Tab-separated table of C-alpha atoms and ligand atoms in Angstrom:
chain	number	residue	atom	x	y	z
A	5	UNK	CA	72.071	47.882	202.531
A	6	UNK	CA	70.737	49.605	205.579
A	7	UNK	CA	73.254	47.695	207.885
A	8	UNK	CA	76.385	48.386	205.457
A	9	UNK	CA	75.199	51.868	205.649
A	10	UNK	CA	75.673	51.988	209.187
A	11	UNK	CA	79.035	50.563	209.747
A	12	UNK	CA	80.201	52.780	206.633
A	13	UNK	CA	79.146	55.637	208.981
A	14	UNK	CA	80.780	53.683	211.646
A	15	UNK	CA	83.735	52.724	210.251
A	16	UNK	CA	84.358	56.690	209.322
A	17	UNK	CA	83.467	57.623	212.521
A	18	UNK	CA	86.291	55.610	214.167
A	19	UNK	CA	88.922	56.601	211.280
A	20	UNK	CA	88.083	60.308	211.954
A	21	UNK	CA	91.383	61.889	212.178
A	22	UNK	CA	92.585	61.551	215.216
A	23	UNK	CA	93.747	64.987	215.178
A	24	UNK	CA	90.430	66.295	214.433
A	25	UNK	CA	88.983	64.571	217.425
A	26	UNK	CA	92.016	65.902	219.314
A	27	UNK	CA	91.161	69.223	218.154
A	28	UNK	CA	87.551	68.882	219.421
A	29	UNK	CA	88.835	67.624	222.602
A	30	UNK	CA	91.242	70.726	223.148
A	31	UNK	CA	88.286	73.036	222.371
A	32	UNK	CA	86.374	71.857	225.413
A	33	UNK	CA	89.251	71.342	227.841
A	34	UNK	CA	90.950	74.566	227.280
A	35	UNK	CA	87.475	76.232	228.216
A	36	UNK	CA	88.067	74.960	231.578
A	37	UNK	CA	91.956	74.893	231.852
A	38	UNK	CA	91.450	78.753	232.678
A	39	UNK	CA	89.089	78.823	235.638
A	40	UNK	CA	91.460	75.523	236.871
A	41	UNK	CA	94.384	76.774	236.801
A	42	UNK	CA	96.302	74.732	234.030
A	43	UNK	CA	97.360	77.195	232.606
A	44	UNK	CA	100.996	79.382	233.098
A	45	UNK	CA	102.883	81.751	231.382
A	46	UNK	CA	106.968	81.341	231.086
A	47	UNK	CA	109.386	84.316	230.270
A	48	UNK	CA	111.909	84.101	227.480
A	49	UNK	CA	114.434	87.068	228.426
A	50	UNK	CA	115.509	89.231	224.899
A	51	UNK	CA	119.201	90.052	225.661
A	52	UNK	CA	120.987	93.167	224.673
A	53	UNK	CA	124.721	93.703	224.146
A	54	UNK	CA	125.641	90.189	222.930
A	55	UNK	CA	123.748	88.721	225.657
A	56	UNK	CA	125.211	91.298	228.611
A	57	UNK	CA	122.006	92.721	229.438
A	58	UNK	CA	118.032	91.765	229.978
A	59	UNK	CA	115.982	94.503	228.475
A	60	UNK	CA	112.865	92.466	227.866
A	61	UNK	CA	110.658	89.038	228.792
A	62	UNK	CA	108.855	87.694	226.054
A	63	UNK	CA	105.921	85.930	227.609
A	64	UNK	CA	104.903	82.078	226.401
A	65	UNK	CA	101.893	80.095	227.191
A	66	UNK	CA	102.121	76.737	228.525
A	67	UNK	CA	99.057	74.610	229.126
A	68	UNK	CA	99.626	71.547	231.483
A	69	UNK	CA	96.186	69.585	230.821
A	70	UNK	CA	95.411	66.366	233.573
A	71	UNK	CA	94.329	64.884	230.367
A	72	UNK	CA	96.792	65.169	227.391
A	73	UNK	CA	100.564	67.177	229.906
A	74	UNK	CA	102.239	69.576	228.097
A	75	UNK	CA	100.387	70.604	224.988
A	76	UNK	CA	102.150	73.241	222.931
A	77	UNK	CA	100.906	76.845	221.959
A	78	UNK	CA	101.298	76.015	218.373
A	79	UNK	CA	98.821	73.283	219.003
A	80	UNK	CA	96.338	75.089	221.329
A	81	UNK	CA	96.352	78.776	219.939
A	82	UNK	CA	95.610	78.057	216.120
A	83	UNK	CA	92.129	75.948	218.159
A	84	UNK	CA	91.321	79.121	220.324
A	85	UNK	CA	91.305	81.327	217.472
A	86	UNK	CA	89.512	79.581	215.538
A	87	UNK	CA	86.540	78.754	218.026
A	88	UNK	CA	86.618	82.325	219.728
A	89	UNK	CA	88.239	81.607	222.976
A	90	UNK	CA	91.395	83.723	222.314
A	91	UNK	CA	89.992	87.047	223.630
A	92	UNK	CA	89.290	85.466	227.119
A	93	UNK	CA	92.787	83.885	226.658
A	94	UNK	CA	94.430	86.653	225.701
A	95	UNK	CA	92.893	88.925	228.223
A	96	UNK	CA	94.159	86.784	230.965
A	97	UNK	CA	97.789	86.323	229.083
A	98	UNK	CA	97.816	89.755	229.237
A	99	UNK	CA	97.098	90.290	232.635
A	100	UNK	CA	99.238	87.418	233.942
A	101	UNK	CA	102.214	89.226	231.857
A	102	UNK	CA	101.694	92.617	233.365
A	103	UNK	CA	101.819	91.112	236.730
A	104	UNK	CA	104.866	89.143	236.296
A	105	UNK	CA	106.017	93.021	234.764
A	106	UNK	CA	105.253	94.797	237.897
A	107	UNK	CA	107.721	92.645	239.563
A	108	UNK	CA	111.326	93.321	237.110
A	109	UNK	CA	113.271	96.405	237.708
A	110	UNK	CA	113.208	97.898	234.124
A	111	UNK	CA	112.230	95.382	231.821
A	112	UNK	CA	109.040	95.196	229.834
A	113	UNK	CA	107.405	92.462	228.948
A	114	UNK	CA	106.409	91.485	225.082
A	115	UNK	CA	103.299	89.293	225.030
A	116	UNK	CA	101.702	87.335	221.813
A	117	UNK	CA	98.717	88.450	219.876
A	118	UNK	CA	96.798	86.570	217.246
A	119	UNK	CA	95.416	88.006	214.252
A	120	UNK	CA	91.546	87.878	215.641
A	121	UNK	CA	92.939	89.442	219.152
A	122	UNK	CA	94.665	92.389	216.479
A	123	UNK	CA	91.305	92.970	214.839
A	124	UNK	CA	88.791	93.071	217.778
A	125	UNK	CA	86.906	95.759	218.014
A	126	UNK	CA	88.567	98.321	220.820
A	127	UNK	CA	91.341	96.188	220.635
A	128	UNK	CA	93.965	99.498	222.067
A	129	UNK	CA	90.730	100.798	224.260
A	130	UNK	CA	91.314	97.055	226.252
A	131	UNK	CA	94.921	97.042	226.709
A	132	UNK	CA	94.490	100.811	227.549
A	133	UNK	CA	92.137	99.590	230.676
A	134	UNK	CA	94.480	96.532	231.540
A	135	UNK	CA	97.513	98.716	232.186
A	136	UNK	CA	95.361	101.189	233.848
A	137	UNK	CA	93.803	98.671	236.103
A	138	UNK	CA	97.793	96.748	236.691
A	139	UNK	CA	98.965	100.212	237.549
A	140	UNK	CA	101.713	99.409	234.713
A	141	UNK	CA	103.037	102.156	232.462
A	142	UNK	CA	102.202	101.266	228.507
A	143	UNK	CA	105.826	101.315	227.879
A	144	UNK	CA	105.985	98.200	230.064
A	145	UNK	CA	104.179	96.011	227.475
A	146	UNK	CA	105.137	95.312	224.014
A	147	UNK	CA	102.561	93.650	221.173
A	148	UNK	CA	103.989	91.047	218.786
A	149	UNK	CA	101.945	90.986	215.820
A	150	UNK	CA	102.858	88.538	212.539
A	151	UNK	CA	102.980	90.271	209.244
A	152	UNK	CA	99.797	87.899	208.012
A	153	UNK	CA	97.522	89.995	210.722
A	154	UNK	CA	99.254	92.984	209.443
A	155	UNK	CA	98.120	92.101	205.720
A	156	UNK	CA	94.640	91.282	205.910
A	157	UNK	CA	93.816	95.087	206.107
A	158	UNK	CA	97.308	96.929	205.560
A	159	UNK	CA	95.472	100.443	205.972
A	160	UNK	CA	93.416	99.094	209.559
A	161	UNK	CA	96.204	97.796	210.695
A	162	UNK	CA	98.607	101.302	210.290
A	163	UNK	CA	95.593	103.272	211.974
A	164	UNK	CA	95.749	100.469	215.147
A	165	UNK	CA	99.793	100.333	215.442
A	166	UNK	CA	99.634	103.877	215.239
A	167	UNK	CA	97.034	104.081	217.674
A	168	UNK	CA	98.955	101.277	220.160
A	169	UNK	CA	102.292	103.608	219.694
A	170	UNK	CA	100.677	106.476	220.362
A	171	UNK	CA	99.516	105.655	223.516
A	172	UNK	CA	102.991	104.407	224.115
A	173	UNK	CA	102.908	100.776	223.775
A	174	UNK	CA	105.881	99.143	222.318
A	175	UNK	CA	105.274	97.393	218.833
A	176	UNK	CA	107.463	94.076	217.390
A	177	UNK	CA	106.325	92.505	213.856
A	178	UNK	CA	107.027	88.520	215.181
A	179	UNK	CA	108.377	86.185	212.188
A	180	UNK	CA	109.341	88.783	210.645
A	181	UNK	CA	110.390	87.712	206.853
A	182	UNK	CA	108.151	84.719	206.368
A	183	UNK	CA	104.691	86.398	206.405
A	184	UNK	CA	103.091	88.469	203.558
A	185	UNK	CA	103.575	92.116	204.286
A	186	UNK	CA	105.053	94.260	201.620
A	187	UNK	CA	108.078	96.730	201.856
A	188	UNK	CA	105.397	99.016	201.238
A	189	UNK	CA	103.099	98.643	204.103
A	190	UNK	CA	106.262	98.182	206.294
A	191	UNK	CA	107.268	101.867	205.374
A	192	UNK	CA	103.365	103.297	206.534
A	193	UNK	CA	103.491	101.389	210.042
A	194	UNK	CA	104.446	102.776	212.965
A	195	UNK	CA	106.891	100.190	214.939
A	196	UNK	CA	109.717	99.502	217.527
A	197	UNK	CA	111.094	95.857	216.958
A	198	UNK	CA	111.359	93.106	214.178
A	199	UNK	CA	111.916	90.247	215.410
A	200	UNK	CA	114.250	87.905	212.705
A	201	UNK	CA	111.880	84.413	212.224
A	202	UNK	CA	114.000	81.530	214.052
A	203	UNK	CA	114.301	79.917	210.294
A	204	UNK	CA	116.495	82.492	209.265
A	205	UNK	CA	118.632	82.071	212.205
A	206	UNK	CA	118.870	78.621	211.756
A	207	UNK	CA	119.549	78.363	208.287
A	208	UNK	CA	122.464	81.387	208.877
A	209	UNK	CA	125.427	78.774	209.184
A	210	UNK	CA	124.671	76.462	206.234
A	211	UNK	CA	122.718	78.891	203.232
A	212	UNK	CA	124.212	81.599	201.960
A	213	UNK	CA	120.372	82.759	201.401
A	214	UNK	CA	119.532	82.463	204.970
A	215	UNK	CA	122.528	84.427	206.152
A	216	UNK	CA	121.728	86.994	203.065
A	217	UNK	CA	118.168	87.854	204.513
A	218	UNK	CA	119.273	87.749	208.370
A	219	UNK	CA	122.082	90.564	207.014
A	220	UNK	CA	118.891	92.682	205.261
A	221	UNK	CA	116.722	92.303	207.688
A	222	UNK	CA	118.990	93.746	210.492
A	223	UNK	CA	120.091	96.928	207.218
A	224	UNK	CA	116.440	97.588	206.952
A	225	UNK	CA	116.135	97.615	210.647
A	226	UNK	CA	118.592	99.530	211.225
A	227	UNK	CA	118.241	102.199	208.282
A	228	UNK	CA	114.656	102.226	209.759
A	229	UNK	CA	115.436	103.297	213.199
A	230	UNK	CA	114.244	99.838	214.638
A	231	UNK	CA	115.497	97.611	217.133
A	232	UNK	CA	116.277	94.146	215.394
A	233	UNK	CA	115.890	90.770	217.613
A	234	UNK	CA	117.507	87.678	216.072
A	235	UNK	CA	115.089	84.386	217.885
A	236	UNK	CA	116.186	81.272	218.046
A	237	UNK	CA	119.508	81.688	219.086
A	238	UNK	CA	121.155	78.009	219.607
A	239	UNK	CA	124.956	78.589	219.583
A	240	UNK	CA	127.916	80.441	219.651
A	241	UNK	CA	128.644	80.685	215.956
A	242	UNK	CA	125.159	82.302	215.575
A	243	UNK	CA	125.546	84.638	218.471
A	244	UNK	CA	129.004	85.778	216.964
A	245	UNK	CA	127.652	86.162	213.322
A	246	UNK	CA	124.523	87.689	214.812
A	247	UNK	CA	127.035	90.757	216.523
A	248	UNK	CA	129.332	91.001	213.552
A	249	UNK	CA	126.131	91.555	211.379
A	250	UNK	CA	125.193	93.963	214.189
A	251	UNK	CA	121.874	93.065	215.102
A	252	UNK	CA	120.867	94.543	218.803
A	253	UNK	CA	119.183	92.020	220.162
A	254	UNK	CA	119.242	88.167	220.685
A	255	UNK	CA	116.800	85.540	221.946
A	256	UNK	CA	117.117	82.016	222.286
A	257	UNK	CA	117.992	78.581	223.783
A	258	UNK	CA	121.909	79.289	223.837
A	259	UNK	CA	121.165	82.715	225.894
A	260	UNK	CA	118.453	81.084	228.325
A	261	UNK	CA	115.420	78.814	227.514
A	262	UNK	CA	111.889	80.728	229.027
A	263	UNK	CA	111.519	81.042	232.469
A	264	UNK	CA	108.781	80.590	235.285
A	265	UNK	CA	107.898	84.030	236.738
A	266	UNK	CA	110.874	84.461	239.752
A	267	UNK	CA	113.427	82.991	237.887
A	268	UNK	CA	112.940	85.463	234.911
A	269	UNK	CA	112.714	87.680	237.869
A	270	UNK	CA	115.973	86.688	240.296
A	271	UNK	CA	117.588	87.084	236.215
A	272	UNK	CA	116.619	90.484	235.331
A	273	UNK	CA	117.404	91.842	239.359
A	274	UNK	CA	121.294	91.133	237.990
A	275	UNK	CA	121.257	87.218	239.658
A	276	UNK	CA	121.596	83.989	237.910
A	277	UNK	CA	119.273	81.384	237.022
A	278	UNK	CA	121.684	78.614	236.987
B	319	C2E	P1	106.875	82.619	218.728
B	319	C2E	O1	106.179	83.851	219.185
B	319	C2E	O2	107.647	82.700	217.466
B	319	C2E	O3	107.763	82.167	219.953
B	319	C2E	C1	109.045	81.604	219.836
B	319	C2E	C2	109.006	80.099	220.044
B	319	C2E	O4	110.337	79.588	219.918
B	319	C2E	C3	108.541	79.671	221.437
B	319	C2E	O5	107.857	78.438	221.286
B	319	C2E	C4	109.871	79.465	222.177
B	319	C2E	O6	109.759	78.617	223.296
B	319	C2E	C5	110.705	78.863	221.076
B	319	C2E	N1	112.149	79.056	221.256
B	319	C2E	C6	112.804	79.887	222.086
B	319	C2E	N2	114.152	79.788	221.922
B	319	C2E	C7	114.352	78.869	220.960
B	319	C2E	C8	115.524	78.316	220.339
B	319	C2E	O7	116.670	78.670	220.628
B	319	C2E	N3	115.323	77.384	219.362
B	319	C2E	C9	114.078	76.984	218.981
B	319	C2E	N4	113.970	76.053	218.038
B	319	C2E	N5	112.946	77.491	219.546
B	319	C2E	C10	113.081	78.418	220.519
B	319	C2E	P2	106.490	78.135	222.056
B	319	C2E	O8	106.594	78.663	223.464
B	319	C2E	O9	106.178	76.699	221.857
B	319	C2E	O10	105.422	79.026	221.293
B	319	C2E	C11	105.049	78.732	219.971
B	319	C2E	C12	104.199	79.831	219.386
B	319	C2E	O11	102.935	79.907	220.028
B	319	C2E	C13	104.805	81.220	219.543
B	319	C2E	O12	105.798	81.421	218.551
B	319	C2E	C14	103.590	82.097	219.390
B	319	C2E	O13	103.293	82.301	218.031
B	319	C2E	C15	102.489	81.237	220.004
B	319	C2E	N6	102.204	81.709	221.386
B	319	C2E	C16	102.851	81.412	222.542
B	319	C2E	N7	102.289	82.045	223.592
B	319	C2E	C17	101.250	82.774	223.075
B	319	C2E	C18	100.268	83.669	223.661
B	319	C2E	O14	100.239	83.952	224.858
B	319	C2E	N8	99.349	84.210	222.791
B	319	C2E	C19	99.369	83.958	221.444
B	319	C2E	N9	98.413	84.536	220.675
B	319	C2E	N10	100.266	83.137	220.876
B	319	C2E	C20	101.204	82.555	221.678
B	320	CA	CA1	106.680	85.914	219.506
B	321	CA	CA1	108.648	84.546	216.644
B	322	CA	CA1	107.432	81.474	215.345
């Protein structure tokens, strides 16, 4: 019985999901990936005018591990939150972004923030000291927030955007349409940008519903005195719906893909990246 026990314990030791063993193995690795170097930002430009003009970056995390390559941010980030390592993450994300900002003529640069980076304590007092320390104006950095982080603590959350914009960084609510914020908390928080969720986008050509919320979304936007970014752009039919609806800004794969650091840069000084 003893012996059965043991290769029961076995047996479900081997089985364990390989994605929980994955997860374990990310957890340690990405402690390191920091202090060597693994890790890079890219910069997806946000295109004004149908697609005439740069007026923002948004920056994306890529991890290149010796290990596993290329692991995604949707696989790493949801691990680092969860374990405690996205506030050093995010603190160098930040400061990585406000570099690359330093070095565009008049863009800013809109960085990613999880919902445990939104609720740390002095959360505005830190970004406050990083653009202080880059020599980078506040204006230079917008925060993309989800609507879940937004939720959690409607009332918090007002007092920090209002904080953030009143110290004059830009704010975007990322996803916008697929989280759980209410009309009403929408109305008491103080914002720049929504950003239309990628779904929407994608779903524009084929569901009535799709292209239905994509056209509200850019009314309430607009009737709110917001700028309105449609993400995941993929082709022209979007790009032309996207203008006739008369949403402001567009982002996507059919405009440019992200970009290492001097391309984004060579783009926004008026060159070409192709
Ligand atoms: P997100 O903020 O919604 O970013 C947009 C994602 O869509 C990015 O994926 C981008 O590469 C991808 N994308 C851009 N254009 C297109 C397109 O035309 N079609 C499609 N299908 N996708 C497009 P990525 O870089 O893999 O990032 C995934 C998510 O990871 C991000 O979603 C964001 O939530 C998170 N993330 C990335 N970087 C950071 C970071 O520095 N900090 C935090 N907290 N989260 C990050
Ligand atoms: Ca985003
Ligand atoms: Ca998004
Ligand atoms: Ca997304």
């Amino acid at each position: 019985a003893k012996r059965a026990g043991r290769n029961l314990v076995r047996v479900f030791d081997e089985s364990m999901d390989e994605s929980v063993r994955f997860r374990r193995q990310i957890e340690t690795g990405l402690g390191q990936a920091m202090a060597n170097g693994e890790l890079s930002l890219v910069y997806q430009p946000i295109f004004a005018r149908g697609g005439l003009e740069v007026v923002a970056f948004e920056a994306l995390l890529r991890w290149c591990s010796p290990e596993h390559g290329m692991i995604s941010p949707g696989m790493f980030i949801p691990v680092a939150e969860e374990s405690g390592l996205i506030h050093d993450l995010g603190d160098w994300v930040v400061e990585e972004a406000l570099e690359a900002a330093k070095r565009w003529p008049g863009q800013f640069v809109s960085v990613n923030f999880s919902p445990r980076q939104f609720r740390r304590q002095n959360f505005v007092a830190q970004l406050v000291a990083q653009v202080q320390r880059a020599g980078v104006s506040p204006n230079q950095l917008q925060i993309e927030i989800t609507e879940t982080a937004l939720a959690e603590n409607a009332e918090r959350a007002a007092d920090t955007l209002y904080r953030l914009r009143q110290m004059g960084f830009r704010v975007a609510i990322d996803d916008f349409g697929t989280g759980y914020s209410s009309l009403y908390n929408i109305r008491t928080f103080a914002l720049d940008t929504l950003k239309i969720d990628s779904s929407f986008v994608d779903g524009m050509g084929r569901e009535r519903e799709s292209a239905a919320i994509v056209h509200s979304i850019i009314h309430l936007g607009r009737a709110l005195g917001l700028e309105v970014v449609a993400e995941g752009v993929e082709n022209e039919t979007q790009l032309q719906a996207l203008r006739l609806a008369g949403c402001s800004q567009v982002q996507g794969y059919y405009l440019s893909p992200p970009l290492v650091a001097d391309d984004a840069v060579r783009l926004a000084e008026g060159g070409s990246v192709l």
